[in-house]
Coordinates of C-alpha atoms and ligand atoms in Angstrom, one line a residue:
Chain A
X1 CA -13.9 10.5 39.0
X2 CA -14.2 7.0 37.7
X3 CA -11.1 5.6 36.1
X4 CA -11.7 4.6 32.5
X5 CA -8.5 2.6 32.2
X6 CA -6.1 1.6 34.9
X7 CA -2.6 0.1 34.5
X8 CA -1.1 -1.8 37.4
X9 CA 2.6 -2.6 37.4
X10 CA 2.8 -2.8 33.6
X11 CA 6.1 -3.7 32.0
X12 CA 6.9 -4.3 28.3
X13 CA 9.9 -6.1 26.8
X14 CA 10.7 -6.8 23.2
X15 CA 11.9 -10.4 22.4
X16 CA 15.7 -10.5 22.5
X17 CA 16.1 -7.2 24.4
X18 CA 18.1 -7.3 27.7
X19 CA 16.0 -5.0 29.6
X20 CA 12.3 -4.1 29.5
X21 CA 11.5 -0.8 27.7
X22 CA 9.6 0.2 30.9
X23 CA 8.6 -1.5 34.1
X24 CA 6.2 -1.0 36.9
X25 CA 4.0 1.6 35.3
X26 CA 0.9 2.5 37.3
X27 CA -1.5 4.8 35.5
X28 CA -5.1 5.6 35.9
X29 CA -7.0 7.9 33.5
X30 CA -10.3 9.3 34.6
X31 CA -13.3 9.8 32.3
X32 CA -12.9 13.0 30.4
X33 CA -9.4 13.6 31.6
X34 CA -6.6 14.9 29.3
X35 CA -3.3 13.2 30.3
X36 CA 0.0 13.9 28.7
X37 CA 3.1 11.7 28.6
X38 CA 6.4 13.4 27.9
X39 CA 9.9 11.9 27.8
X40 CA 13.0 11.7 25.7
X41 CA 12.9 10.0 22.3
X42 CA 13.2 6.2 22.9
X43 CA 11.9 6.4 26.4
X44 CA 9.0 4.1 25.5
X45 CA 6.1 6.4 25.0
X46 CA 4.9 4.8 21.8
X47 CA 5.3 1.4 23.2
X48 CA 3.2 2.4 26.2
X49 CA 0.4 3.5 23.9
X50 CA 0.6 0.2 21.9
X51 CA 0.3 -1.7 25.1
X52 CA -2.8 0.3 26.2
X53 CA -4.3 -0.1 22.7
X54 CA -3.8 -3.9 22.9
X55 CA -1.4 -4.0 20.0
X56 CA 1.3 -5.4 22.2
X57 CA 1.0 -7.7 25.2
X58 CA 2.6 -6.4 28.4
X59 CA 5.3 -8.7 29.8
X60 CA 3.8 -8.2 33.3
X61 CA 1.1 -6.3 35.0
X62 CA -2.6 -5.8 34.4
X63 CA -4.8 -3.4 32.5
X64 CA -8.4 -2.8 33.6
X65 CA -10.8 -1.1 31.3
X66 CA -13.9 0.5 32.8
X67 CA -15.2 1.0 29.4
X68 CA -18.6 0.0 28.1
X69 CA -18.1 -2.7 25.4
X70 CA -20.6 -2.4 22.6
X71 CA -20.7 -3.8 19.1
X72 CA -21.1 -0.5 17.5
X73 CA -18.1 1.2 19.0
X74 CA -14.5 0.7 19.9
X75 CA -13.3 1.5 23.5
X76 CA -10.0 2.9 22.4
X77 CA -8.9 4.6 19.2
X78 CA -5.4 5.6 18.1
X79 CA -4.1 8.7 16.3
X80 CA -0.6 8.5 14.9
X81 CA 2.1 11.1 14.2
X82 CA 2.3 10.5 10.4
X83 CA -1.5 10.5 9.9
X84 CA -1.3 7.1 8.3
X85 CA -4.0 7.6 5.7
X86 CA -4.6 4.9 3.1
X87 CA -3.8 6.6 -0.3
X88 CA -6.2 4.3 -2.1
X89 CA -9.2 5.4 -0.1
X90 CA -11.1 8.7 -0.3
X91 CA -11.1 10.8 2.9
X92 CA -14.5 9.5 4.0
X93 CA -13.4 5.9 3.4
X94 CA -10.3 6.5 5.5
X95 CA -12.6 7.7 8.3
X96 CA -14.7 4.6 7.8
X97 CA -11.8 2.2 8.5
X98 CA -12.7 1.5 12.2
X99 CA -16.5 1.3 11.4
X100 CA -15.9 -1.6 9.0
X101 CA -15.7 -4.2 11.7
X102 CA -18.5 -2.8 13.8
X103 CA -22.2 -3.5 13.6
X104 CA -23.3 -0.2 12.3
X105 CA -26.0 0.3 9.6
X106 CA -25.1 1.9 6.3
X107 CA -27.0 5.0 7.2
X108 CA -25.5 5.3 10.6
X109 CA -22.0 4.8 9.2
X110 CA -22.6 7.7 6.7
X111 CA -23.9 9.8 9.5
X112 CA -20.9 9.1 11.8
X113 CA -18.4 9.8 9.1
X114 CA -20.1 13.1 8.3
X115 CA -20.2 14.0 12.0
X116 CA -16.6 13.1 12.6
X117 CA -15.5 15.1 9.5
X118 CA -17.6 18.1 10.6
X119 CA -16.1 17.9 14.1
X120 CA -12.6 18.3 12.7
X121 CA -13.7 21.1 10.3
X122 CA -13.5 19.0 7.1
X123 CA -17.2 18.6 6.4
X124 CA -16.7 19.1 2.6
X125 CA -13.6 17.0 2.2
X126 CA -15.0 13.5 2.3
X127 CA -14.7 13.0 -1.5
X128 CA -11.0 14.0 -1.7
X129 CA -8.0 11.7 -2.0
X130 CA -5.5 11.8 0.8
X131 CA -2.8 13.3 -1.4
X132 CA -4.9 16.3 -2.1
X133 CA -4.7 17.4 1.6
X134 CA -2.2 19.5 3.5
X135 CA -0.3 18.0 6.5
X136 CA -2.7 19.6 8.9
X137 CA -5.7 18.4 7.1
X138 CA -4.4 14.9 6.9
X139 CA -3.9 14.9 10.7
X140 CA -7.5 16.1 11.1
X141 CA -8.6 13.1 9.1
X142 CA -6.6 10.9 11.4
X143 CA -8.4 12.4 14.4
X144 CA -11.8 12.1 12.6
X145 CA -11.1 8.4 12.0
X146 CA -10.4 8.0 15.7
X147 CA -13.6 9.8 16.7
X148 CA -15.8 7.9 14.2
X149 CA -15.7 4.7 16.3
X150 CA -16.9 6.8 19.3
X151 CA -14.1 5.7 21.7
X152 CA -14.0 6.6 25.4
X153 CA -10.2 6.9 25.2
X154 CA -8.3 8.5 22.4
X155 CA -4.6 7.6 22.3
X156 CA -2.6 10.2 20.4
X157 CA 1.1 9.6 19.6
X158 CA 2.8 12.9 18.9
X159 CA 0.0 13.8 16.5
X160 CA 1.2 17.3 15.8
X161 CA 5.0 16.5 15.9
X162 CA 5.4 16.8 12.2
X163 CA 3.5 20.0 11.6
X164 CA 4.7 23.6 11.4
X165 CA 4.4 25.8 14.4
X166 CA 1.3 27.7 13.2
X167 CA -0.6 24.7 12.1
X168 CA 0.3 22.9 15.3
X169 CA -1.1 25.7 17.5
X170 CA -4.3 25.9 15.6
X171 CA -4.7 22.1 15.8
X172 CA -4.0 22.2 19.5
X173 CA -6.9 24.6 19.9
X174 CA -9.1 22.5 17.7
X175 CA -8.3 19.5 19.8
X176 CA -9.3 21.3 23.0
X177 CA -12.6 22.3 21.4
X178 CA -13.3 18.7 20.3
X179 CA -12.3 17.4 23.7
X180 CA -14.7 19.8 25.4
X181 CA -17.5 19.0 22.9
X182 CA -17.1 15.2 23.1
X183 CA -16.0 14.6 26.6
X184 CA -13.5 11.9 25.5
X185 CA -10.5 11.0 27.7
X186 CA -7.3 11.6 25.9
X187 CA -3.8 10.2 26.5
X188 CA -1.5 12.4 24.5
X189 CA 2.2 11.8 23.8
X190 CA 4.5 14.7 22.9
X191 CA 8.1 15.8 23.4
X192 CA 7.0 19.5 23.2
X193 CA 6.8 20.6 26.8
X194 CA 4.9 23.8 25.9
X195 CA 2.3 21.8 24.1
X196 CA 2.1 19.4 27.1
X197 CA 1.3 22.0 29.7
X198 CA -1.0 24.0 27.4
X199 CA -3.2 20.9 26.7
X200 CA -3.0 18.6 29.7
X201 CA -4.8 18.3 33.1
X202 CA -1.9 16.2 34.1
X203 CA 1.6 15.6 32.7
X204 CA 3.6 12.4 33.3
X205 CA 7.4 12.4 32.8
X206 CA 8.7 9.1 31.5
X207 CA 12.4 8.4 32.0
X208 CA 15.1 6.0 33.0
X209 CA 16.1 2.6 31.7
X210 CA 13.8 0.7 32.0
X211 CA 11.5 3.7 32.0
X212 CA 9.1 4.5 34.7
X213 CA 6.9 7.5 35.6
X214 CA 9.6 9.7 37.1
X215 CA 7.2 12.4 38.1
X216 CA 3.6 13.6 37.6
X217 CA 2.5 17.2 37.4
X218 CA -1.0 18.6 37.8
X219 CA -1.6 21.7 35.6
X220 CA -4.2 23.6 37.7
X221 CA -4.8 26.4 35.2
X222 CA -8.5 27.1 34.4
X223 CA -9.6 26.7 30.8
X224 CA -9.6 28.3 28.3
X225 CA -5.9 28.8 29.0
X226 CA -3.4 31.3 27.8
X227 CA -0.2 29.9 26.4
X228 CA 1.6 32.6 28.5
X229 CA -0.4 31.9 31.6
X230 CA 1.4 31.8 35.0
X231 CA 0.5 28.3 36.0
X232 CA 1.2 27.0 32.5
X233 CA 4.6 28.6 32.5
X234 CA 5.5 27.5 36.1
X235 CA 4.7 23.8 35.4
X236 CA 6.4 24.0 32.0
X237 CA 9.6 25.3 33.6
X238 CA 9.5 22.6 36.2
X239 CA 9.1 19.8 33.6
X240 CA 11.9 21.2 31.5
X241 CA 14.2 21.4 34.5
X242 CA 13.4 17.8 35.5
X243 CA 13.9 16.6 31.9
X244 CA 17.3 18.2 31.7
X245 CA 18.4 16.7 35.1
X246 CA 17.2 13.3 33.8
X247 CA 19.2 13.9 30.6
X248 CA 22.4 14.8 32.6
X249 CA 22.0 11.6 34.7
X250 CA 22.0 9.8 31.4
X251 CA 18.7 8.2 32.3
X252 CA 16.8 9.8 29.5
X253 CA 18.8 8.6 26.6
Chain B
X1 CA -3.3 17.4 -34.3
X2 CA -0.4 17.9 -31.9
X3 CA 3.2 18.2 -33.1
X4 CA 4.1 14.9 -31.5
X5 CA 1.3 13.0 -33.2
X6 CA 2.2 14.6 -36.5
X7 CA 5.9 13.7 -36.2
X8 CA 5.0 10.2 -35.1
X9 CA 2.8 9.6 -38.1
X10 CA 5.4 11.2 -40.3
X11 CA 8.1 8.9 -39.0
X12 CA 6.0 5.8 -39.7
X13 CA 5.2 7.0 -43.2
X14 CA 8.8 7.8 -44.0
X15 CA 9.8 4.3 -42.8
X16 CA 7.3 2.6 -45.1
X17 CA 8.2 4.8 -48.0
X18 CA 12.0 4.1 -47.7
X19 CA 11.2 0.4 -47.3
X20 CA 9.0 0.5 -50.4
X21 CA 11.6 2.3 -52.5
X22 CA 14.4 0.0 -51.5
X23 CA 12.2 -3.1 -52.2
X24 CA 11.2 -1.7 -55.7
X25 CA 14.7 -0.5 -56.7
X26 CA 15.8 -4.1 -57.2
X27 CA 18.9 -3.6 -55.0
X28 CA 17.6 -6.4 -52.8
X29 CA 15.9 -9.5 -54.1
X30 CA 12.1 -9.5 -53.7
X31 CA 12.1 -12.7 -51.6
X32 CA 14.6 -11.2 -49.1
X33 CA 12.6 -8.0 -48.7
X34 CA 9.0 -7.9 -49.9
X35 CA 7.6 -4.4 -50.6
X36 CA 5.0 -3.2 -48.0
X37 CA 2.5 -2.6 -50.7
X38 CA 2.3 -6.3 -51.3
X39 CA 1.3 -7.0 -47.7
X40 CA -2.5 -6.1 -47.9
X41 CA -3.0 -8.7 -50.6
X42 CA -1.0 -11.3 -48.7
X43 CA -3.1 -10.6 -45.6
X44 CA -6.4 -11.0 -47.6
X45 CA -5.2 -14.3 -49.0
X46 CA -4.2 -15.6 -45.6
X47 CA -7.6 -14.6 -44.3
X48 CA -9.6 -16.1 -47.2
X49 CA -7.6 -19.3 -47.1
X50 CA -8.6 -19.6 -43.4
X51 CA -5.1 -19.6 -42.1
X52 CA -5.0 -16.2 -40.4
X53 CA -7.8 -16.7 -37.8
X54 CA -6.9 -20.3 -37.3
X55 CA -3.4 -19.4 -36.4
X56 CA -4.3 -16.3 -34.4
X57 CA -6.9 -18.3 -32.4
X58 CA -4.5 -21.1 -31.7
X59 CA -1.8 -18.7 -30.5
X60 CA -4.3 -16.8 -28.5
X61 CA -5.3 -20.0 -26.8
X62 CA -1.7 -20.9 -25.8
X63 CA -1.1 -17.4 -24.8
X64 CA -4.1 -17.0 -22.6
X65 CA -3.7 -20.4 -20.8
X66 CA 0.0 -19.7 -20.2
X67 CA -0.5 -16.1 -19.2
X68 CA -3.3 -16.8 -16.8
X69 CA -1.8 -19.8 -15.1
X70 CA 1.7 -18.1 -14.9
X71 CA 0.3 -14.8 -13.6
X72 CA -1.9 -16.4 -11.0
X73 CA 0.8 -18.7 -9.7
X74 CA 3.4 -16.0 -9.8
X75 CA 1.3 -13.5 -7.9
X76 CA 0.2 -16.1 -5.3
X77 CA 3.6 -17.6 -4.7
X78 CA 5.4 -14.3 -4.8
X79 CA 3.0 -12.7 -2.3
X80 CA 3.0 -15.7 0.0
X81 CA 6.8 -15.8 0.1
X82 CA 6.9 -12.1 0.9
X83 CA 4.5 -12.5 3.8
X84 CA 6.1 -15.5 5.5
X85 CA 9.8 -15.3 6.5
X86 CA 10.2 -19.1 6.6
X87 CA 9.0 -19.4 3.0
X88 CA 11.1 -16.5 2.0
X89 CA 14.2 -18.3 3.4
X90 CA 13.3 -21.5 1.7
X91 CA 12.9 -19.9 -1.7
X92 CA 16.0 -17.6 -1.6
X93 CA 18.5 -20.0 -3.2
X94 CA 16.0 -21.9 -5.2
X95 CA 14.7 -18.8 -7.0
X96 CA 18.2 -17.6 -7.6
X97 CA 19.0 -21.0 -9.3
X98 CA 15.8 -21.3 -11.4
X99 CA 15.0 -17.8 -12.4
X100 CA 17.9 -17.1 -14.7
X101 CA 16.9 -20.1 -16.9
X102 CA 15.3 -18.6 -20.0
X103 CA 11.8 -19.8 -20.7
X104 CA 12.9 -21.1 -24.1
X105 CA 15.5 -23.4 -22.4
X106 CA 12.5 -25.3 -21.1
X107 CA 11.4 -26.2 -24.6
X108 CA 13.2 -29.7 -24.7
X109 CA 11.5 -30.7 -21.4
X110 CA 8.2 -29.2 -22.4
X111 CA 8.2 -31.4 -25.5
X112 CA 9.5 -34.5 -23.6
X113 CA 6.8 -34.0 -20.9
X114 CA 3.9 -32.8 -23.0
X115 CA 4.8 -33.8 -26.6
X116 CA 4.2 -31.4 -29.5
X117 CA 1.0 -30.1 -27.9
X118 CA -0.9 -27.0 -26.9
X119 CA 0.1 -27.8 -23.3
X120 CA 3.8 -27.6 -24.1
X121 CA 3.4 -24.1 -25.6
X122 CA 1.3 -22.9 -22.7
X123 CA 3.8 -24.3 -20.3
X124 CA 6.7 -22.4 -21.9
X125 CA 4.7 -19.2 -21.9
X126 CA 3.7 -19.7 -18.2
X127 CA 7.3 -20.1 -17.1
X128 CA 8.4 -16.7 -18.3
X129 CA 5.2 -15.0 -17.0
X130 CA 5.5 -16.8 -13.7
X131 CA 9.0 -15.4 -12.8
X132 CA 8.1 -11.9 -13.8
X133 CA 5.0 -11.9 -11.5
X134 CA 6.8 -13.8 -8.8
X135 CA 9.3 -11.1 -8.4
X136 CA 7.1 -8.1 -8.8
X137 CA 4.5 -9.4 -6.4
X138 CA 7.3 -10.3 -3.9
X139 CA 8.7 -6.8 -4.1
X140 CA 5.3 -5.1 -4.0
X141 CA 4.2 -7.1 -0.9
X142 CA 7.5 -6.6 0.8
X143 CA 7.2 -2.9 0.3
X144 CA 3.8 -2.6 2.0
X145 CA 4.1 0.0 4.8
X146 CA 4.0 -1.9 8.2
X147 CA 2.7 1.2 9.8
X148 CA -0.5 0.8 7.7
X149 CA -0.8 -2.8 8.9
X150 CA -0.5 -1.6 12.4
X151 CA -3.0 1.1 11.8
X152 CA -5.6 -1.4 10.5
X153 CA -4.9 -3.7 13.5
X154 CA -5.5 -0.8 15.9
X155 CA -8.9 -0.3 14.3
X156 CA -9.8 -4.0 14.7
X157 CA -8.5 -5.5 11.5
X158 CA -6.1 -8.0 13.0
X159 CA -6.4 -11.3 11.3
X160 CA -4.3 -12.2 8.3
X161 CA -7.4 -12.1 6.1
X162 CA -8.3 -8.6 7.3
X163 CA -4.8 -7.2 6.8
X164 CA -4.7 -8.7 3.3
X165 CA -8.0 -7.2 2.4
X166 CA -7.6 -3.8 4.1
X167 CA -4.0 -3.1 3.5
X168 CA -1.7 -5.6 1.7
X169 CA -3.7 -6.2 -1.5
X170 CA -4.6 -2.5 -2.2
X171 CA -1.1 -1.3 -1.2
X172 CA 0.6 -3.9 -3.4
X173 CA -1.8 -3.5 -6.3
X174 CA 0.2 -1.0 -8.3
X175 CA 3.3 -3.2 -8.2
X176 CA 1.4 -6.4 -8.9
X177 CA -0.4 -4.8 -11.8
X178 CA 2.8 -3.5 -13.4
X179 CA 4.1 -7.1 -13.1
X180 CA 1.0 -8.4 -14.8
X181 CA 1.5 -5.9 -17.6
X182 CA 5.1 -6.9 -18.1
X183 CA 4.0 -10.5 -18.2
X184 CA 1.5 -9.7 -20.9
X185 CA 4.3 -8.6 -23.2
X186 CA 6.7 -11.3 -22.2
X187 CA 4.0 -13.9 -23.1
X188 CA 3.8 -12.6 -26.7
X189 CA 7.6 -12.9 -27.0
X190 CA 7.6 -16.5 -26.0
X191 CA 4.4 -17.6 -27.8
X192 CA 6.0 -17.5 -31.3
X193 CA 9.2 -19.2 -30.2
X194 CA 7.3 -22.0 -28.5
X195 CA 5.3 -22.6 -31.7
X196 CA 8.4 -22.8 -34.0
X197 CA 8.6 -26.5 -33.0
X198 CA 5.5 -27.4 -34.9
X199 CA 2.8 -26.5 -32.4
X200 CA -0.1 -25.0 -34.4
X201 CA -0.1 -21.2 -34.2
X202 CA 1.4 -18.0 -35.6
X203 CA 5.0 -19.2 -35.0
X204 CA 4.4 -22.5 -36.9
X205 CA 2.9 -20.7 -39.8
X206 CA 5.8 -18.2 -39.9
X207 CA 8.3 -21.1 -39.9
X208 CA 6.4 -22.8 -42.7
X209 CA 6.3 -19.6 -44.8
X210 CA 10.0 -18.9 -44.2
X211 CA 10.8 -22.4 -45.5
X212 CA 9.1 -21.5 -48.7
X213 CA 10.7 -18.1 -48.8
X214 CA 7.2 -16.6 -48.6
X215 CA 8.6 -13.6 -46.7
X216 CA 5.6 -11.4 -47.2
X217 CA 3.6 -14.0 -45.2
X218 CA 6.2 -13.9 -42.4
X219 CA 5.9 -10.1 -42.3
X220 CA 2.1 -10.3 -42.1
X221 CA 2.3 -12.5 -39.0
X222 CA 5.1 -10.3 -37.5
X223 CA 2.7 -7.3 -37.8
X224 CA -0.2 -9.4 -36.5
X225 CA 1.8 -10.1 -33.3
X226 CA 2.6 -6.4 -32.9
X227 CA -1.1 -5.6 -33.3
X228 CA -2.2 -8.2 -30.8
X229 CA 0.4 -7.1 -28.3
X230 CA -0.5 -3.5 -28.7
X231 CA -4.2 -4.2 -28.3
X232 CA -3.8 -6.3 -25.2
X233 CA -1.5 -3.8 -23.6
X234 CA -3.9 -1.0 -24.4
X235 CA -6.8 -2.9 -22.9
X236 CA -4.8 -3.7 -19.8
X237 CA -3.6 -0.2 -19.3
X238 CA -7.2 1.0 -19.5
X239 CA -8.3 -1.5 -16.8
X240 CA -5.2 -0.6 -14.7
X241 CA -6.1 3.1 -14.8
X242 CA -9.5 2.3 -13.5
X243 CA -8.2 0.2 -10.6
X244 CA -5.6 2.7 -9.7
X245 CA -7.7 5.8 -10.0
X246 CA -6.4 6.9 -6.6
X247 CA -2.9 7.5 -8.0
X248 CA -2.1 10.8 -9.4
Ligands
LIG301 N1 9.2 -3.4 17.4 C1 10.3 -3.2 18.3 N2 11.2 -4.2 18.5 C2 12.2 -4.0 19.3 N3 12.5 -2.9 20.0 C3 11.6 -1.9 19.8 C4 10.5 -2.0 19.0 N4 9.8 -0.8 19.0 C5 10.5 0.0 19.9 N5 11.6 -0.6 20.4 C6 12.5 -0.1 21.3 O1 11.8 0.3 22.5 C7 12.3 1.5 23.0 C8 11.2 2.5 23.1 O2 10.7 2.9 21.8 P1 9.4 3.9 21.6 O3 8.3 3.4 22.5 O4 9.2 4.0 20.2 O5 10.0 5.2 22.2 P2 9.4 6.7 22.1 O6 8.1 6.6 21.5 O7 9.4 7.2 23.5 O8 10.4 7.5 21.3 C9 13.4 2.0 22.0 O9 14.6 1.6 22.6 C10 13.2 1.2 20.8 O10 14.4 0.9 20.2
LIG302 MG1 7.4 7.4 19.7

């Protein structure tokens, strides 16, 4: 499989900090792959996504994109934990945010907004205000906003972390459907191990100070998966054991 | 008619009635407290003599020039200071020193610099309006959610101009508009005082009338200001509600 983004020896350090947040990260994501990053809070997961999204310059290392660069799309799109909808925009205008800098005709823009909203099951919600939506619906709008720019890679930073368990499970299944339908690559951050092994092809455990990829797990379970499946449970137990060892060593906090 | 409207109208009517009765009873001298029933005739005479619209237009002129320049400068400087930490640091002591000076304390300098002129009146009005807008714009821009700025950046809107257009201006709009509205009221408060020093306008006419103990003329202009203020506030709120449709 061709890598869509490849990180080589990436480190990030905030000005004034003694140590880098993470160092020496190598990571390669294949086209259509679903990769999960887990790790304790403060491990540097969000910072890693910011570096990949180009919002933060790495202090060393290189990032190579094997992504087709076209004026009518963005290579990478981000979905945040708190949905981050603009309250002064209708739902469809929120979805349009990323299209506004691209060369997309008015007709195509409309079409892409409609398609993205349909994909997340909100076809009839374009004319609502953000405050009229539930938490789960807001998060769907955040996903639609990412999909509307037709990225190859979707970066998702704990997108379901603030949702109740039932909504979270149904959004996980929605996301798997969207992933299958669109063939996008996804890099997904979570601290919920069950979510990680249910969704991912591959799970990376981030830990230490500065953080590095402590271990990588392949989840070889066929899809559609069962949450109680044997492979899913086995890898999940392994990740949890490693995470608590890391915690005891004091490296995770 | 709702109970509230009914009681509101009743309260106003009772106030006028008591005022009328007190004025007619002779307990107070007529020049100290003219009866409200004398006011319509006074208004008509002010209008037919040509004073009323001359004074209203003159005051409106000072008011608008002061309001617009004070609001524009206040919003611009307040927003800029909120966006650039260096500017913020530079202004921090300066603003603390200058802001507490009441606009009317600038009257001597306004007259020394600009003479008894329209500019002097507009200047005094602008000062009060400036500080109100300076601080509301500053607070509103400071309160813009940095997560939304990052969101816009992640979708390609990275330049200062882009984050201003996509995030900062719409996010700060409710705060800035409430400052503009407060300035609208503050302007009417200062306009009369600024004109008491002989600059043509409502304040000057009131001062003249008071000197002749023509108290009913004074009251006509007091009510004129209340009317103008109420009207401008109403128009502003209607415009504000349109701009902020997205708020509940
Ligand atoms: N803007 C910033 N400036 C300075 N330090 C930061 C900034 N953002 C994050 N950090 C620090 O970097 C580390 C990793 O943060 P983050 O990537 O948010 O972790 P995670 O997402 O895994 O919880 C933390 O120690 C945090 O305090
Ligand atoms: Mg995080």
